[in-house]
Amino acid sequence: MADERHELAAQDDGRGADEPPRLSGEKAAKPTVASRKGRLTKESILPPESFTKAPKISAKSRTREEENELKRVRREAQRAAQRRRTPPKGPLGRWWRRVQSSPDRISLGMCIVALGVVYGDIGTSPLYTMQAFVAGQGGMARVDRAAVLGMLSLVFWSITLITTVKYVLVAMRIDNKGEGGIFALYTLVRHYGKWLAIPAMVGGAAFLADSVLTPAVSISSAVEGLKTIPVLTPIFRENGNLTMVITFVIILILFAVQSRGTERIGKVFGSVVMVWFAFLALIGIYCIGNDWSIFEALNPVYGIRFLFSPQNPVGLTIMGTVFLSTTGAEALYSDMGHVGRGNIYATWPFINIALVFNYFGQGAWILRNSDNKALQGVDGLNPFFQMMPTTVRYVAVLLSVTAGVIASQALITGAFTMVSEATGLNWMPHLQVRYPARTRGQLYIPTINWVLCAATLTVLAIFKDSEHISAAYGLALTVTMITTTVLLADYIWHDGKRALSLLFALVFLAIQILFFMASMAKFMHGGWFTMLLTAAILCIMYTWDVGTKVERSQRRHMTAKECLPALEMLHNDFRVPYYADNLVYLTSDAEMRRLDTDIFFSIFANRPKRARAWWAVSVQTTDAPYTRKYSVENFGTNYLFRVRMRLGFKVDQNVATYLHQIMHELIDSGELPKQPSIYPKVDEDPQIGTVTYVLVHKALMPESKIDSRGAFSLKVKYAIRKVAGSPIKWFGLAPYNPIVEVQPLFVSTRAVPKLTRVVLPSRKIKGGKHHKG
């Protein structure tokens, strides 16, 4: 009754129920927009100076970065218009014009970025592939000409078929809006069958698991090249863990600079990679010398003959070593969105030729030194470093360490892309994503970055050196290649090219299954770690997917006709005190003309949450970098508002600041009643009432009628969400003390058997009377 009397007194006093009390002696006056500022200054008891420094909306519509980007876009548009006005000269000019106006366009700057971002992994393969071959054959003394030519033939044709044909010529033509990788491919074929989610999940999990091992094996193998320098050999002999410590520091620095973006890193690395591959080619040509007969290995017969030869002591497991030469192939496809398909097409021939020359140069050196007794006792002999003069070795070690860092970068950026795409498929939790470069394809995910860093350093601590790490390396990546082949073949099949699909699947599945079987020989020597990591990531994806499907199966929405009667009654019920002036719910539902039942029941659960206005706010991230737009649906009321913000991928998702702007504009337009506030608030906005943010989480009830798989998936999903982080941080709401509510997941429930009352026995009390307990 006291609340009701207060409401009536406020109306009799000439004030609206939603207006604050006037100071004593002030006459009633109808407030206007023009007089609002002066009246607030008079009434407000806010401190005259700012203490909280709350973020505010700037009068400028664009930041300096946006202005610079706009100028750049205008300059490019002017150059493009000028090119269109200039007629191309001859057939070559017309071809170039078509290329530059297609998705295969080429840019010199992005070609350099492509060198730095894409080719690092495959560029470090010459560091350890032939070393593993010599060790597998039993040392230099047991390597003959047939073995060397056979190995080189297998390497050449593996690179040609797997990297050039499968990935460069076939896979990269099948993209999802410019993005590559197994998840982007899955989005193109998923409507062909639900079973395709299985190879996509398995392949993605294997790729992410291999991303952990790549930095460890690439950088450690390069750092170990320091041991081959005579001046440093005694130092490393006395300090056995020195290479591991150096590798540890390099890896830590690499992950620390990821937030600067792959574009900046790529430009720095790209120039170095260009020098690195030129060095690979030149040193290979130098070691080939005049022995061009080594190129007999281009004949595939040598490879097939050696594979099944009794002189091959390891048999088919030699393919596990051959596979090391192709380990960067998947990165070409997954990083395509970062640099553009045309730039990879333009740079791959140079990369391919450099690799071939280096492998064949190592082969020629092995043949010349197979009888060298001085080399037969060298522990862990590496033909890559041994084949060059000592003076050149200094440069080789420096370049190889840098190349190892670049190799790690290729897999890290690929992992960011993979996780972002998995999030879009609802296979992983929504994590904070930053876009440090001009394009959305170049992203940075802080949580994944540091998880990868910790996992990579753990691998280094467990296996200690590249020889033991390489035992685990590559096994998971063969799984990714197999699953990618399955999805590519399915796409080609439904594209109407069924004969080509069958041929593609037959050839590449045969080769890659052979790789997998050969790599399984590494299982007990370290491959178990990679497969265990793959299984853990796969478990996260699978349980998150199943849990999301269970949640979506129970999600319900209410139309305005269904929810407004109850909301209007609560809004006008003076007996219920205000819970907040503005009650804001964050929702993932982008549909504007309905209300999620979770919000409706949150308002009425336990103590009804009466407010001057209820808000349901969703945020969409656009492909354009600097979009700042919003839409509002008020359902014909002045107390229920459905808001959708569309923010560019480079715009900070500061929901609280943008919501204040929206509220001000709705007040000025008369859609939202005025909410002047006289008391101090964190947001320092006297024109807006208190704002309370609510996030609704789900919990499974014990009586829920759900199978064990669904129940387990939901429990795991909620546990992962708790560890992965909260949307409170994503949207910058931590300073506003948002409320996190837990609501039951309304899946079907089992009937609970009723209780049976048990009558207590009577007991004797003083006075001789009996009392029934």
XYZ file of N, CA and C in Angstrom, residues 481-633:
459
model
N 44.334 -34.964 -43.731
C 44.378 -35.086 -45.188
C 43.355 -36.098 -45.698
N 43.200 -37.202 -44.987
C 42.221 -38.218 -45.399
C 40.804 -37.653 -45.343
N 40.473 -36.978 -44.247
C 39.112 -36.436 -44.110
C 38.862 -35.309 -45.113
N 39.884 -34.515 -45.416
C 39.729 -33.483 -46.445
C 39.438 -34.114 -47.799
N 40.111 -35.215 -48.106
C 39.868 -35.922 -49.369
C 38.427 -36.410 -49.445
N 37.899 -36.937 -48.343
C 36.511 -37.423 -48.322
C 35.543 -36.282 -48.631
N 35.742 -35.136 -48.003
C 34.838 -34.001 -48.217
C 34.981 -33.426 -49.624
N 36.212 -33.356 -50.125
C 36.416 -32.861 -51.493
C 35.755 -33.785 -52.506
N 35.924 -35.083 -52.319
C 35.311 -36.045 -53.241
C 33.790 -35.934 -53.210
N 33.217 -35.716 -52.032
C 31.768 -35.571 -51.913
C 31.298 -34.306 -52.635
N 32.068 -33.224 -52.503
C 31.707 -31.977 -53.194
C 31.746 -32.170 -54.711
N 32.816 -32.790 -55.195
C 32.951 -33.015 -56.640
C 31.838 -33.923 -57.140
N 31.467 -34.934 -56.351
C 30.399 -35.864 -56.726
C 29.076 -35.115 -56.910
N 28.714 -34.272 -55.950
C 27.443 -33.545 -56.031
C 27.515 -32.365 -56.995
N 28.713 -32.054 -57.467
C 28.860 -31.022 -58.484
C 28.623 -31.587 -59.883
N 28.284 -32.878 -59.945
C 27.970 -33.510 -61.222
C 29.135 -34.200 -61.901
N 30.320 -34.199 -61.293
C 31.505 -34.816 -61.902
C 31.809 -36.116 -61.165
N 30.958 -37.108 -61.374
C 31.033 -38.316 -60.569
C 32.243 -39.175 -60.915
N 32.579 -39.273 -62.171
C 33.757 -40.052 -62.572
C 35.025 -39.437 -61.986
N 35.120 -38.114 -62.075
C 36.282 -37.419 -61.512
C 36.322 -37.592 -60.003
N 35.158 -37.585 -59.346
C 35.100 -37.762 -57.905
C 35.628 -39.135 -57.497
N 35.211 -40.162 -58.214
C 35.675 -41.521 -57.910
C 37.184 -41.649 -58.123
N 37.681 -41.087 -59.218
C 39.112 -41.142 -59.499
C 39.901 -40.394 -58.431
N 39.420 -39.213 -58.066
C 40.076 -38.397 -57.044
C 40.138 -39.152 -55.715
N 39.007 -39.729 -55.310
C 38.961 -40.438 -54.034
C 39.858 -41.665 -54.059
N 39.827 -42.408 -55.160
C 40.609 -43.640 -55.258
C 42.107 -43.346 -55.150
N 42.583 -42.367 -55.904
C 44.017 -42.069 -55.947
C 44.503 -41.513 -54.620
N 43.826 -40.485 -54.125
C 44.356 -39.791 -52.954
C 44.076 -40.522 -51.649
N 42.968 -41.256 -51.572
C 42.755 -42.050 -50.364
C 43.772 -43.175 -50.289
N 44.105 -43.770 -51.425
C 45.111 -44.839 -51.435
C 46.463 -44.315 -50.947
N 46.873 -43.154 -51.449
C 48.169 -42.584 -51.052
C 48.163 -42.193 -49.585
N 47.101 -41.536 -49.140
C 47.100 -41.008 -47.783
C 46.838 -42.078 -46.732
N 46.088 -43.111 -47.082
C 45.944 -44.232 -46.147
C 47.281 -44.942 -45.982
N 48.046 -45.014 -47.072
C 49.398 -45.570 -46.988
C 50.265 -44.716 -46.065
N 50.155 -43.400 -46.196
C 50.866 -42.503 -45.283
C 50.460 -42.768 -43.832
N 49.158 -42.916 -43.606
C 48.659 -43.123 -42.248
C 49.171 -44.432 -41.653
N 49.116 -45.496 -42.432
C 49.583 -46.785 -41.941
C 51.075 -46.738 -41.628
N 51.825 -46.042 -42.476
C 53.264 -45.917 -42.222
C 53.524 -45.078 -40.980
N 52.731 -44.021 -40.791
C 52.921 -43.148 -39.637
C 52.514 -43.823 -38.328
N 51.651 -44.833 -38.410
C 51.240 -45.537 -37.198
C 52.401 -46.264 -36.546
N 53.488 -46.465 -37.300
C 54.684 -47.052 -36.705
C 55.269 -46.142 -35.636
N 54.910 -44.846 -35.689
C 55.397 -43.889 -34.697
C 54.533 -43.859 -33.444
N 53.460 -44.639 -33.416
C 52.470 -44.475 -32.358
C 53.082 -44.636 -30.964
N 53.802 -45.715 -30.741
C 54.356 -45.973 -29.414
C 55.565 -45.103 -29.115
N 56.108 -44.435 -30.129
C 57.290 -43.608 -29.936
C 56.946 -42.123 -29.797
N 55.688 -41.811 -29.660
C 55.285 -40.418 -29.481
C 53.988 -40.065 -30.179
N 53.593 -40.890 -31.170
C 52.350 -40.626 -31.873
C 51.135 -40.701 -30.965
N 51.265 -41.443 -29.864
C 50.155 -41.557 -28.905
C 49.752 -40.189 -28.366
N 50.743 -39.308 -28.192
C 50.440 -37.986 -27.628
C 49.563 -37.189 -28.589
N 49.924 -37.216 -29.880
C 49.142 -36.482 -30.871
C 47.723 -37.027 -30.962
N 47.595 -38.337 -30.975
C 46.266 -38.934 -31.094
C 45.439 -38.677 -29.834
N 46.087 -38.653 -28.669
C 45.372 -38.337 -27.438
C 44.871 -36.903 -27.465
N 45.712 -35.992 -27.965
C 45.311 -34.594 -28.089
C 44.175 -34.443 -29.099
N 44.255 -35.190 -30.201
C 43.174 -35.176 -31.196
C 41.861 -35.641 -30.586
N 41.929 -36.708 -29.802
C 40.713 -37.240 -29.168
C 40.110 -36.232 -28.196
N 40.957 -35.492 -27.471
C 40.456 -34.501 -26.522
C 39.738 -33.358 -27.243
N 40.339 -32.865 -28.333
C 39.712 -31.782 -29.098
C 38.423 -32.264 -29.751
N 38.444 -33.498 -30.256
C 37.246 -34.079 -30.869
C 36.124 -34.202 -29.842
N 36.470 -34.557 -28.618
C 35.460 -34.670 -27.557
C 34.804 -33.315 -27.300
N 35.613 -32.245 -27.285
C 35.064 -30.903 -27.084
C 34.089 -30.559 -28.201
N 34.496 -30.788 -29.451
C 33.640 -30.458 -30.597
C 32.340 -31.258 -30.560
N 32.463 -32.557 -30.316
C 31.284 -33.423 -30.378
C 30.292 -33.086 -29.268
N 30.796 -32.959 -28.037
C 29.881 -32.683 -26.926
C 29.268 -31.297 -27.045
N 30.041 -30.322 -27.550
C 29.472 -28.982 -27.728
C 28.374 -29.005 -28.782
N 28.582 -29.762 -29.843
C 27.587 -29.860 -30.912
C 26.317 -30.536 -30.400
N 26.455 -31.666 -29.723
C 25.291 -32.384 -29.210
C 24.558 -31.543 -28.161
N 25.324 -30.907 -27.251
C 24.702 -30.071 -26.233
C 23.939 -28.903 -26.829
N 24.503 -28.291 -27.861
C 23.826 -27.178 -28.529
C 22.522 -27.637 -29.181
N 22.555 -28.820 -29.787
C 21.339 -29.344 -30.426
C 20.251 -29.619 -29.386
N 20.634 -30.133 -28.224
C 19.655 -30.375 -27.165
C 19.037 -29.060 -26.699
N 19.883 -28.040 -26.501
C 19.376 -26.739 -26.073
C 18.438 -26.137 -27.110
N 18.823 -26.225 -28.372
C 17.994 -25.643 -29.427
C 16.674 -26.380 -29.584
N 16.674 -27.665 -29.268
C 15.429 -28.430 -29.403
C 14.364 -27.956 -28.432
N 14.784 -27.319 -27.320
C 13.801 -26.840 -26.341
C 13.586 -25.335 -26.405
N 14.351 -24.636 -27.255
C 14.208 -23.177 -27.315
C 12.834 -22.807 -27.857
N 12.163 -21.916 -27.175
C 10.832 -21.465 -27.589
C 10.822 -19.933 -27.646
N 9.931 -19.401 -28.462
C 9.811 -17.951 -28.602
C 8.343 -17.565 -28.485
N 8.113 -16.335 -28.066
C 6.762 -15.832 -27.876
C 6.534 -14.647 -28.799
N 5.345 -14.605 -29.358
C 4.973 -13.453 -30.171
C 4.531 -12.323 -29.260
N 4.382 -11.136 -29.837
C 3.934 -9.981 -29.046
C 2.563 -10.237 -28.438
N 1.699 -10.890 -29.189
C 0.342 -11.167 -28.700
C 0.377 -12.066 -27.463
N 1.381 -12.948 -27.370
C 1.459 -13.889 -26.262
C 2.097 -13.286 -25.009
N 3.067 -12.407 -25.175
C 3.815 -11.927 -24.009
C 3.388 -10.543 -23.513
N 2.812 -9.712 -24.387
C 2.526 -8.335 -23.986
C 1.481 -8.207 -22.879
N 0.391 -8.998 -22.839
C -0.590 -8.812 -21.749
C 0.031 -8.923 -20.366
N 0.875 -9.933 -20.156
C 1.495 -10.110 -18.841
C 2.499 -9.010 -18.556
N 3.287 -8.625 -19.557
C 4.272 -7.571 -19.354
C 3.611 -6.227 -19.067
N 2.522 -5.945 -19.761
C 1.818 -4.677 -19.525
C 1.228 -4.637 -18.121
N 0.688 -5.774 -17.679
C 0.117 -5.825 -16.333
C 1.206 -5.571 -15.284
N 2.373 -6.214 -15.451
C 3.463 -6.010 -14.504
C 3.982 -4.579 -14.558
N 4.078 -4.020 -15.760
C 4.595 -2.665 -15.916
C 3.726 -1.646 -15.192
N 2.428 -1.886 -15.157
C 1.487 -0.946 -14.543
C 1.108 -1.304 -13.107
N 1.693 -2.359 -12.573
C 1.345 -2.806 -11.230
C 2.183 -2.040 -10.204
N 1.592 -0.981 -9.607
C 2.322 -0.123 -8.681
C 2.681 -0.827 -7.374
N 2.038 -1.961 -7.109
C 2.343 -2.685 -5.883
C 3.717 -3.340 -5.915
N 4.244 -3.573 -7.115
C 5.558 -4.210 -7.265
C 6.620 -3.132 -7.420
N 7.585 -3.054 -6.509
C 8.627 -2.010 -6.649
C 9.502 -2.286 -7.878
N 10.102 -1.205 -8.356
C 10.968 -1.344 -9.525
C 12.210 -2.167 -9.181
N 12.495 -3.130 -10.030
C 13.734 -3.910 -9.928
C 14.896 -3.109 -10.505
N 14.638 -2.387 -11.592
C 15.621 -1.509 -12.246
C 14.857 -0.602 -13.180
N 15.461 0.510 -13.533
C 14.836 1.363 -14.535
C 14.858 0.689 -15.896
N 16.023 0.094 -16.241
C 16.171 -0.611 -17.515
C 16.752 -1.993 -17.243
N 16.042 -3.010 -17.668
C 16.490 -4.385 -17.495
C 16.879 -4.913 -18.879
N 18.178 -5.198 -19.074
C 18.718 -5.530 -20.390
C 19.137 -6.997 -20.424
N 18.578 -7.743 -21.383
C 18.937 -9.152 -21.588
C 19.728 -9.273 -22.887
N 20.832 -9.992 -22.838
C 21.601 -10.290 -24.046
C 21.123 -11.623 -24.599
N 20.840 -11.649 -25.876
C 20.325 -12.849 -26.516
C 21.033 -13.091 -27.842
N 21.152 -14.358 -28.220
C 21.756 -14.705 -29.512
C 20.730 -14.738 -30.635
N 19.455 -14.590 -30.285
C 18.390 -14.623 -31.288
C 18.361 -13.303 -32.061
N 18.545 -13.373 -33.385
C 18.587 -12.158 -34.203
C 17.218 -11.756 -34.736
N 16.195 -12.595 -34.551
C 14.854 -12.279 -35.032
C 14.261 -11.163 -34.165
N 13.738 -10.119 -34.815
C 13.339 -8.906 -34.109
C 11.893 -8.914 -33.611
N 11.047 -9.742 -34.150
C 9.620 -9.629 -33.845
C 9.122 -10.721 -32.907
N 10.005 -11.190 -32.041
C 9.611 -12.185 -31.061
C 10.483 -12.048 -29.816
N 10.088 -12.737 -28.747
C 10.816 -12.674 -27.485
C 11.124 -14.088 -27.029
N 12.370 -14.301 -26.625
C 12.783 -15.612 -26.137
C 12.064 -15.909 -24.824
N 11.568 -17.128 -24.675
C 10.867 -17.498 -23.433
C 11.787 -17.417 -22.216
N 13.102 -17.587 -22.436
C 14.032 -17.464 -21.304
C 13.942 -16.076 -20.690
N 13.829 -15.063 -21.523
C 13.710 -13.688 -21.029
C 12.383 -13.498 -20.308
N 11.313 -14.019 -20.899
C 9.970 -13.857 -20.321
C 9.912 -14.478 -18.921
N 10.420 -15.713 -18.794
C 10.352 -16.386 -17.496
C 11.332 -15.781 -16.502
N 12.417 -15.204 -16.978
C 13.339 -14.514 -16.069
C 12.663 -13.300 -15.438
N 11.860 -12.602 -16.228
C 11.168 -11.416 -15.713
C 10.169 -11.793 -14.623
N 9.508 -12.948 -14.784
C 8.442 -13.310 -13.848
C 8.865 -14.342 -12.807
N 10.083 -14.879 -12.921
C 10.503 -15.918 -11.978
C 10.735 -15.323 -10.591
N 10.395 -16.129 -9.566
C 10.584 -15.719 -8.173
C 9.955 -14.353 -7.931
N 10.784 -13.346 -7.750
C 10.279 -11.992 -7.567
C 10.169 -11.317 -8.935
N 8.957 -10.910 -9.353
C 8.816 -10.282 -10.676
C 9.720 -9.062 -10.819
N 10.363 -8.957 -11.944
C 11.321 -7.874 -12.186
C 10.624 -6.748 -12.959
N 9.987 -5.874 -12.199
C 9.329 -4.734 -12.827
C 10.378 -3.702 -13.228
N 10.217 -3.114 -14.395
C 11.168 -2.117 -14.887
C 10.425 -1.068 -15.687
N 11.039 0.083 -15.825
C 10.461 1.099 -16.698
C 10.557 0.658 -18.160
N 11.601 -0.127 -18.460
C 11.742 -0.653 -19.827
C 12.529 -1.950 -19.780
N 12.054 -2.930 -20.570
C 12.778 -4.188 -20.743
C 13.420 -4.180 -22.134
N 14.635 -4.690 -22.200
C 15.394 -4.680 -23.445
C 15.919 -6.083 -23.752
N 15.748 -6.520 -24.981
C 16.378 -7.751 -25.475
C 17.349 -7.339 -26.577
N 18.641 -7.534 -26.329
C 19.681 -6.993 -27.208
C 20.494 -8.129 -27.807
N 20.651 -8.110 -29.113
C 21.519 -9.068 -29.809
C 22.578 -8.295 -30.584
N 23.736 -8.911 -30.750
C 24.855 -8.286 -31.451
C 25.290 -9.193 -32.597
N 25.339 -8.636 -33.801
C 25.813 -9.366 -34.977
C 27.109 -8.731 -35.470
N 28.074 -9.591 -35.813
C 29.339 -9.118 -36.360
C 29.295 -9.228 -37.881
N 29.560 -8.124 -38.560
C 29.461 -8.098 -40.020
C 30.829 -8.352 -40.656
N 30.821 -8.646 -41.944
C 32.061 -8.866 -42.681
C 32.780 -7.559 -42.994
N 32.055 -6.453 -43.004
C 32.688 -5.149 -43.209
C 33.372 -4.726 -41.906
N 34.506 -4.033 -41.980
C 35.279 -3.773 -40.760
C 34.672 -2.752 -39.814
N 33.983 -1.720 -40.337
C 33.601 -0.600 -39.476
C 32.095 -0.324 -39.483
N 31.275 -1.334 -39.591
C 29.821 -1.152 -39.544
C 29.390 -0.774 -38.130
N 28.515 0.243 -38.031
C 27.918 0.631 -36.747
C 26.455 0.972 -36.996
N 25.593 0.000 -36.915
C 24.175 0.210 -37.186
C 23.350 -0.518 -36.130
N 22.113 -0.042 -35.954
C 21.219 -0.739 -35.037
C 19.784 -0.605 -35.533
N 18.966 -1.550 -35.097
C 17.530 -1.537 -35.395
C 16.775 -1.750 -34.090
N 15.555 -1.189 -34.019
C 14.755 -1.269 -32.795
C 13.332 -1.664 -33.151
N 12.768 -2.590 -32.406
C 11.355 -2.959 -32.496
C 10.755 -2.756 -31.104
